[in-house]
mmCIF file of C-alpha atoms in Angstrom:
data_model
loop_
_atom_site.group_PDB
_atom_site.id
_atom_site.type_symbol
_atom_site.label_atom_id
_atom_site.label_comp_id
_atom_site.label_asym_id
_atom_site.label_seq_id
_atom_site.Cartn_x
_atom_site.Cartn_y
_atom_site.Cartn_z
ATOM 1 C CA UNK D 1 0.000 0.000 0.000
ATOM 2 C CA UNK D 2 2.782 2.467 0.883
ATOM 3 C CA UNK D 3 4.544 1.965 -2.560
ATOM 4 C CA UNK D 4 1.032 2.886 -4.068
ATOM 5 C CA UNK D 5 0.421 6.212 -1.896
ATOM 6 C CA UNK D 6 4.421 7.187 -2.822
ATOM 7 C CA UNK D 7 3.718 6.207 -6.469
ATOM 8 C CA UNK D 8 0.888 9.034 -6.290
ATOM 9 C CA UNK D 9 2.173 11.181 -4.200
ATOM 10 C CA UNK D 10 5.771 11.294 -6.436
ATOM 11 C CA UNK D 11 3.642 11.982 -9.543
ATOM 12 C CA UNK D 12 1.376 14.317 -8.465
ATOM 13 C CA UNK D 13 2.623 16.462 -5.370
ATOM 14 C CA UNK D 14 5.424 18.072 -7.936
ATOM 15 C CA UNK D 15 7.805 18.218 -4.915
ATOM 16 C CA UNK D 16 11.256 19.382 -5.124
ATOM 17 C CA UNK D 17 12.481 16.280 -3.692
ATOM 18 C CA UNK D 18 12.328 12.585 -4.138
ATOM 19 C CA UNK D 19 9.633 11.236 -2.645
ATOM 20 C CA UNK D 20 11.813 8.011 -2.058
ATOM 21 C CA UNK D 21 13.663 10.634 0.714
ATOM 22 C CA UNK D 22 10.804 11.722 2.543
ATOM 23 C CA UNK D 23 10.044 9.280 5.962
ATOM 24 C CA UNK D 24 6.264 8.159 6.315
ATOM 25 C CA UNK D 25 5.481 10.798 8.616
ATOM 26 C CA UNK D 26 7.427 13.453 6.627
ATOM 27 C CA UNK D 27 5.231 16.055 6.223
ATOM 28 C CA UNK D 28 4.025 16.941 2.435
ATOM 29 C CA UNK D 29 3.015 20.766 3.000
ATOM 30 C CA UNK D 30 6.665 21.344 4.536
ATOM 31 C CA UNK D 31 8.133 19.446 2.031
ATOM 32 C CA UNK D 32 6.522 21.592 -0.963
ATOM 33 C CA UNK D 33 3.142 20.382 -1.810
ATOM 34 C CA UNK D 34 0.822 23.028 -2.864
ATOM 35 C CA UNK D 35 -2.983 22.979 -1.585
ATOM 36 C CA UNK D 36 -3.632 22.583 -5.180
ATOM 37 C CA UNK D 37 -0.943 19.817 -6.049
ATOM 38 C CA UNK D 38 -2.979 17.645 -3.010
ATOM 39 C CA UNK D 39 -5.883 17.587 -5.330
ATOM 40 C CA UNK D 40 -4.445 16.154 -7.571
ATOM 41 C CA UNK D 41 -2.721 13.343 -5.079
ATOM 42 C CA UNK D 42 -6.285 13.269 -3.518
ATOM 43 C CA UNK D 43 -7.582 12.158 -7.354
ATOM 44 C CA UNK D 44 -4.390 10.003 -8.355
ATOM 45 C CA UNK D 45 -5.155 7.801 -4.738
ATOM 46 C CA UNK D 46 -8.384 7.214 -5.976
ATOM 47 C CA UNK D 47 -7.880 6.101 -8.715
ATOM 48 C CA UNK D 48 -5.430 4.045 -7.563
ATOM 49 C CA UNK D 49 -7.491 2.576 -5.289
ATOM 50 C CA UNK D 50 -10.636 2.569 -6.460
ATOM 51 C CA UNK D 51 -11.733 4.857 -3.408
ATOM 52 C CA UNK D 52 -13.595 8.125 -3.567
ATOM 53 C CA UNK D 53 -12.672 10.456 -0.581
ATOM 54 C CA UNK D 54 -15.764 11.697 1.179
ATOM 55 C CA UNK D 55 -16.181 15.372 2.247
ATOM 56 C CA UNK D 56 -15.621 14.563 5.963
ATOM 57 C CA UNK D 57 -11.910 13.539 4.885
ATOM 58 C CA UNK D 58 -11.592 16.883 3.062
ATOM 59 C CA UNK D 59 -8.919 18.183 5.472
ATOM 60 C CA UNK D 60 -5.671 18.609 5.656
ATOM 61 C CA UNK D 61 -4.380 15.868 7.908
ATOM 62 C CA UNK D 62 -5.464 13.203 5.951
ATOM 63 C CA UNK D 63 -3.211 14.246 3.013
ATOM 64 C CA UNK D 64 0.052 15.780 5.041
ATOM 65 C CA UNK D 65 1.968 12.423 5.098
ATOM 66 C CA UNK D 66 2.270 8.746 3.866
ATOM 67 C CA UNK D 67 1.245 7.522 6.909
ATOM 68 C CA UNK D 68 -1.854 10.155 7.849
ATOM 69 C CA UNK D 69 -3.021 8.872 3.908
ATOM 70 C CA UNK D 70 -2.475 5.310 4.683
ATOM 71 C CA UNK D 71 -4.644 6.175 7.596
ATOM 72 C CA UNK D 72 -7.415 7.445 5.988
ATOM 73 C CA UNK D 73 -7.084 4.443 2.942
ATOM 74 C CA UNK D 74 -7.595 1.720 5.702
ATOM 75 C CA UNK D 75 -10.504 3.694 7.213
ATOM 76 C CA UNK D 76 -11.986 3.917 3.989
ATOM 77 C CA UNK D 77 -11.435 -0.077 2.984
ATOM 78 C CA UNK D 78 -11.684 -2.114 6.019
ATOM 79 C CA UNK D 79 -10.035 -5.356 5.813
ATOM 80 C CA UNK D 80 -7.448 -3.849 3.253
ATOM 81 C CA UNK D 81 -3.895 -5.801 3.646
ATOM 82 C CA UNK D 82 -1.656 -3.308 5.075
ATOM 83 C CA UNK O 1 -14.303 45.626 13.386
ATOM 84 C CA UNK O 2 -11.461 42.845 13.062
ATOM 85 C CA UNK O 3 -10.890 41.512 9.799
ATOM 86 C CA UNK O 4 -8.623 38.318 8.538
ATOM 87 C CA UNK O 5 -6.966 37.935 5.185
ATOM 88 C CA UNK O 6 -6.201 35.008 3.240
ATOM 89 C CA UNK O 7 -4.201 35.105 0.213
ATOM 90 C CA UNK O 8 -3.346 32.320 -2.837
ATOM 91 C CA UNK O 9 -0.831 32.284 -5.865
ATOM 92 C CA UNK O 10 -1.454 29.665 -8.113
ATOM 93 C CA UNK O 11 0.551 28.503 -11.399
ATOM 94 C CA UNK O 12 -2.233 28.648 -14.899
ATOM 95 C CA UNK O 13 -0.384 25.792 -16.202
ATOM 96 C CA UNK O 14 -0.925 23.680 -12.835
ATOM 97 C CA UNK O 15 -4.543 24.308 -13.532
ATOM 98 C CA UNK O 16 -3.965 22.607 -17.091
ATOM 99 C CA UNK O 17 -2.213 19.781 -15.911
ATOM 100 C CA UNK O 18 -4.608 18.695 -13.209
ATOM 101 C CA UNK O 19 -7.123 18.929 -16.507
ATOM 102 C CA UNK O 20 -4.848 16.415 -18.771
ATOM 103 C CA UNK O 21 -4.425 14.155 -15.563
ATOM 104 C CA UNK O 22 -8.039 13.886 -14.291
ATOM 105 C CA UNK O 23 -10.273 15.830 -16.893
ATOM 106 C CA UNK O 24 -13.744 15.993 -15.559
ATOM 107 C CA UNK O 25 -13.300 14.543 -12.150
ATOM 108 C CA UNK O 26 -10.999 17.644 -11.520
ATOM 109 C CA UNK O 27 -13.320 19.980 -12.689
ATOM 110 C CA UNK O 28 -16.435 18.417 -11.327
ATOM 111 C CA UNK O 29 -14.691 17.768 -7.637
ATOM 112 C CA UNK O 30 -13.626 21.534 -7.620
ATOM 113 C CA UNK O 31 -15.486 24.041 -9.878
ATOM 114 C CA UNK O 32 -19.182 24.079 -9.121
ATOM 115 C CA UNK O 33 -21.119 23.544 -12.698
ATOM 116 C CA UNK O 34 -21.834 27.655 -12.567
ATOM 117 C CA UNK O 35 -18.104 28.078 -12.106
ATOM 118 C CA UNK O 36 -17.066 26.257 -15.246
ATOM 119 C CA UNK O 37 -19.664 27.618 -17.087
ATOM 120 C CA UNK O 38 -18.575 30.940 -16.662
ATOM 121 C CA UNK O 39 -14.892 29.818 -17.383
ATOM 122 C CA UNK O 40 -15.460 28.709 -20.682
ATOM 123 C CA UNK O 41 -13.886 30.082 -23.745
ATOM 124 C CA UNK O 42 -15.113 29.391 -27.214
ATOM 125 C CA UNK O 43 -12.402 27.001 -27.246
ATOM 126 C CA UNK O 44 -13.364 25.456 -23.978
ATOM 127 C CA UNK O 45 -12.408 25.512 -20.456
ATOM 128 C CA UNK O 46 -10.263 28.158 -19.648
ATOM 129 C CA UNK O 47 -7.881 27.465 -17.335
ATOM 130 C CA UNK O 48 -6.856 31.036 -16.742
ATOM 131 C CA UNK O 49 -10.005 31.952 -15.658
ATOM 132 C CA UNK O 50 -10.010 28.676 -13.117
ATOM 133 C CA UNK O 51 -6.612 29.534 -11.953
ATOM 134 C CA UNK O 52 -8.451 33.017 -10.611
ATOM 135 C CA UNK O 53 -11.477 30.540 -8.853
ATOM 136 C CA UNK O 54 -9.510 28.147 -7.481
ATOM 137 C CA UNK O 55 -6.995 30.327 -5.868
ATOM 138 C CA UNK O 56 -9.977 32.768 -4.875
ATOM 139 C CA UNK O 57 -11.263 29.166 -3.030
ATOM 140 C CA UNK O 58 -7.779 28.705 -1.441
ATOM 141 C CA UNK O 59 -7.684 32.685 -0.229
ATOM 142 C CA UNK O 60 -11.041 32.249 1.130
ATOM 143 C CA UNK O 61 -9.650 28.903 3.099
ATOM 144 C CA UNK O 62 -7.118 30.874 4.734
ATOM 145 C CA UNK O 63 -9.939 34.392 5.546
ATOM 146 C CA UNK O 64 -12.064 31.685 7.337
ATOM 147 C CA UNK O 65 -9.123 29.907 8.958
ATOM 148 C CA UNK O 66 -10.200 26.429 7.986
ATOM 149 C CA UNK O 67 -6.977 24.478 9.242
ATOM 150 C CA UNK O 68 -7.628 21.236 9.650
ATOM 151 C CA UNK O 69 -11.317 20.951 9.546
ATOM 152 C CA UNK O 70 -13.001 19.423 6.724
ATOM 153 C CA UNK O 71 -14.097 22.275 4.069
ATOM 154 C CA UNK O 72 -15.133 21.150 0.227
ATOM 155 C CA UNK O 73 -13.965 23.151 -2.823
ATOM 156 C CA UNK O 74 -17.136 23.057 -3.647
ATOM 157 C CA UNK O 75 -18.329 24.536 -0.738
ATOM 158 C CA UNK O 76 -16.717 27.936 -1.780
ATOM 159 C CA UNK O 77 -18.480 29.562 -5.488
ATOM 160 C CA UNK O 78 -16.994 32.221 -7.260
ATOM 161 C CA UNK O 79 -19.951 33.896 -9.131
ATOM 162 C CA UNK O 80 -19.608 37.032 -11.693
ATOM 163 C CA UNK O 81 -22.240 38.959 -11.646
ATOM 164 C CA UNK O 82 -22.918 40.986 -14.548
ATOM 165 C CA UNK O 83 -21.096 44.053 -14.194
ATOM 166 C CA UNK O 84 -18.265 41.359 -13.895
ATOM 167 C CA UNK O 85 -17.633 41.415 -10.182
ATOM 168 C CA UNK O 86 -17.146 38.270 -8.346
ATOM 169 C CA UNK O 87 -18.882 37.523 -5.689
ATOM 170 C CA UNK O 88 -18.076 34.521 -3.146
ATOM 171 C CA UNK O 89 -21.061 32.479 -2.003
ATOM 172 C CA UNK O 90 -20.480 29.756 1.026
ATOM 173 C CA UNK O 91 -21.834 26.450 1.703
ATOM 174 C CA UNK O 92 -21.515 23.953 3.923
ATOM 175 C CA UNK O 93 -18.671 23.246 5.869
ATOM 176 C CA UNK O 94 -17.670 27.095 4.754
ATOM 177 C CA UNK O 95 -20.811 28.223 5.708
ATOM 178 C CA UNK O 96 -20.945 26.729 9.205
ATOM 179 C CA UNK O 97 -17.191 27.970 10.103
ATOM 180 C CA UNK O 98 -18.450 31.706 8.575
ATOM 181 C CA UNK O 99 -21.413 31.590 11.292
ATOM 182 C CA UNK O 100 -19.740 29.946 13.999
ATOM 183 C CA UNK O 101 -16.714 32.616 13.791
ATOM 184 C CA UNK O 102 -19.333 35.961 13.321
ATOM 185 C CA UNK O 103 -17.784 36.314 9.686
ATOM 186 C CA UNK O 104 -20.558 38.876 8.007
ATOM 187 C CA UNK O 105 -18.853 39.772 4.740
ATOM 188 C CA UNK O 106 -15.833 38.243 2.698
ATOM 189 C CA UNK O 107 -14.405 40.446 0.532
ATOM 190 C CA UNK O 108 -12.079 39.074 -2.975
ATOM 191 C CA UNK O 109 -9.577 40.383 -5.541
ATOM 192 C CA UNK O 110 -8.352 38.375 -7.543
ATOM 193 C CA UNK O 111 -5.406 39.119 -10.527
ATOM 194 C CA UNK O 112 -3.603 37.040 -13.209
ATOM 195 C CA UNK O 113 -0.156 37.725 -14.314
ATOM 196 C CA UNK O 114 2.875 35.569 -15.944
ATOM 197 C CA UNK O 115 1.201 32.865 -15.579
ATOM 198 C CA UNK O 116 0.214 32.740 -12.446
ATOM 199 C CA UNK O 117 -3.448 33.886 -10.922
ATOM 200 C CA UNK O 118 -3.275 35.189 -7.063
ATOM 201 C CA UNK O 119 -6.620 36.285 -4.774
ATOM 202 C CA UNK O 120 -6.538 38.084 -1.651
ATOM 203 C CA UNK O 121 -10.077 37.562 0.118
ATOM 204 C CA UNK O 122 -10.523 39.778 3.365
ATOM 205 C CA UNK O 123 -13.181 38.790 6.175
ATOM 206 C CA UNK O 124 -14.985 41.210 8.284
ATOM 207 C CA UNK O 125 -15.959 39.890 11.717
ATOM 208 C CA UNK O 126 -19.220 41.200 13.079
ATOM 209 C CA UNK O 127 -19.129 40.997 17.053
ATOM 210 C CA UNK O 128 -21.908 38.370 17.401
ATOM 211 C CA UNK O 129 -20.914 34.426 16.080
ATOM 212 C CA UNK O 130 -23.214 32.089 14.690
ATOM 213 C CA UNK O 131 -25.552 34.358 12.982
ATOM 214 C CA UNK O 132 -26.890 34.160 9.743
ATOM 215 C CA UNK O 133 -24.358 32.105 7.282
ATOM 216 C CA UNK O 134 -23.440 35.110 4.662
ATOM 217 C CA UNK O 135 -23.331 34.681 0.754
ATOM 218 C CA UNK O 136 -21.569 38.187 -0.008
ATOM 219 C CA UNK O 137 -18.814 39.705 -2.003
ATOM 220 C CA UNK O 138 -16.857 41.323 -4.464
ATOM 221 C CA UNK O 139 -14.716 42.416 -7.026
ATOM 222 C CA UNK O 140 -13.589 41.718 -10.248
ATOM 223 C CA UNK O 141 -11.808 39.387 -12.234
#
């Protein structure tokens, strides 16, 4: 799963680093990622995962790090191998 | 009265790329249907004309100090009226802060320049909270 969320987040965020260098709880916002960049992760994990984010998870926590996403991805599919 | 200001710069060609990447599920997840209405060229969408919504949306984010609670895009529309001001009408989660916090008027200006579309939105704070959620204000893209 956390390949999958850096997969999205490397291609979408348009951060000025590597994703590969940023820890799990590394946060995105600090690291460069614009409010409007995160819409675009936001759309890139679901399609990844076949989610759709609901407005309650609108927020910026969920989408700060790897791990607050991973986080919100298990919420939304219980029973999902971590 | 007190006021608060949020401000947003955001890059056109961002705006363009989010459109190649996710097409209609970009637009339809941020632009109400009236925004992209009234951002379309003969051509079609214009993404210079989003750029000035969505970072109007963002500015408004920071006037209402949303931080981390949970606020749509959607729940913030840019509307021209016709003598070509905008206007910034609030729902939901937008709405709710606005009332909670006594916000009675949101003000917006919003430029484009090089490539890049910024928006300042100012808040007035009345002295009572929770009154009336507003729909109110201004100026011109």
């Amino acid at each position: 799963m956390n390949e999958k969320i850096r997969t999205s987040i490397g291609d979408h965020a348009r951060l000025p680093i590597n994703i590969s260098d940023l820890a799990d709880d590394a946060d995105l916002y600090q690291a460069g990622m614009t409010s409007h960049a995160s819409v675009n992760v936001m759309l890139a994990l679901e399609d990844a995962f076949d989610i759709e984010f609901p407005d309650h998870m609108l927020k910026r926590s969920v989408f700060e790090s790897v791990a607050s996403i991973r986080a919100a991805l298990i919420e939304l599919q219980p029973g999902v191998r971590v | 009265m007190p006021f608060r200001v949020g401000i947003d710069l955001v890059s056109v060609d961002s705006i363009g790329d989010s459109i190649g990447a996710h097409g209609d599920r970009y637009l339809l997840r941020v632009y109400t249907r009236r925004e992209l209405d009234e951002c379309r060229a003969a051509d079609g969408i214009d993404p210079e004309r989003l750029a000035t919504r969505f970072a109007a949306k963002e500015a408004a984010f920071k006037a209402l100090h949303v931080g981390d609670q949970a606020v749509a895009w959607l729940d913030v529309e840019t509307i021209r009226d016709p003598t070509g001001l905008v206007q910034l009408s609030l729902r939901g989660g937008a709405a709710d802060i606005a009332a909670r916090d006594g916000i009675s008027t949101l003000s917006v200006s919003v430029s484009v320049a090089r490539g890049h579309a910024m928006a300042i939105v100012i808040a007035e704070i009345s002295k009572t909270a929770d009154s009336e959620p507003m729909t109110q204000t201004i100026r011109r893209t």
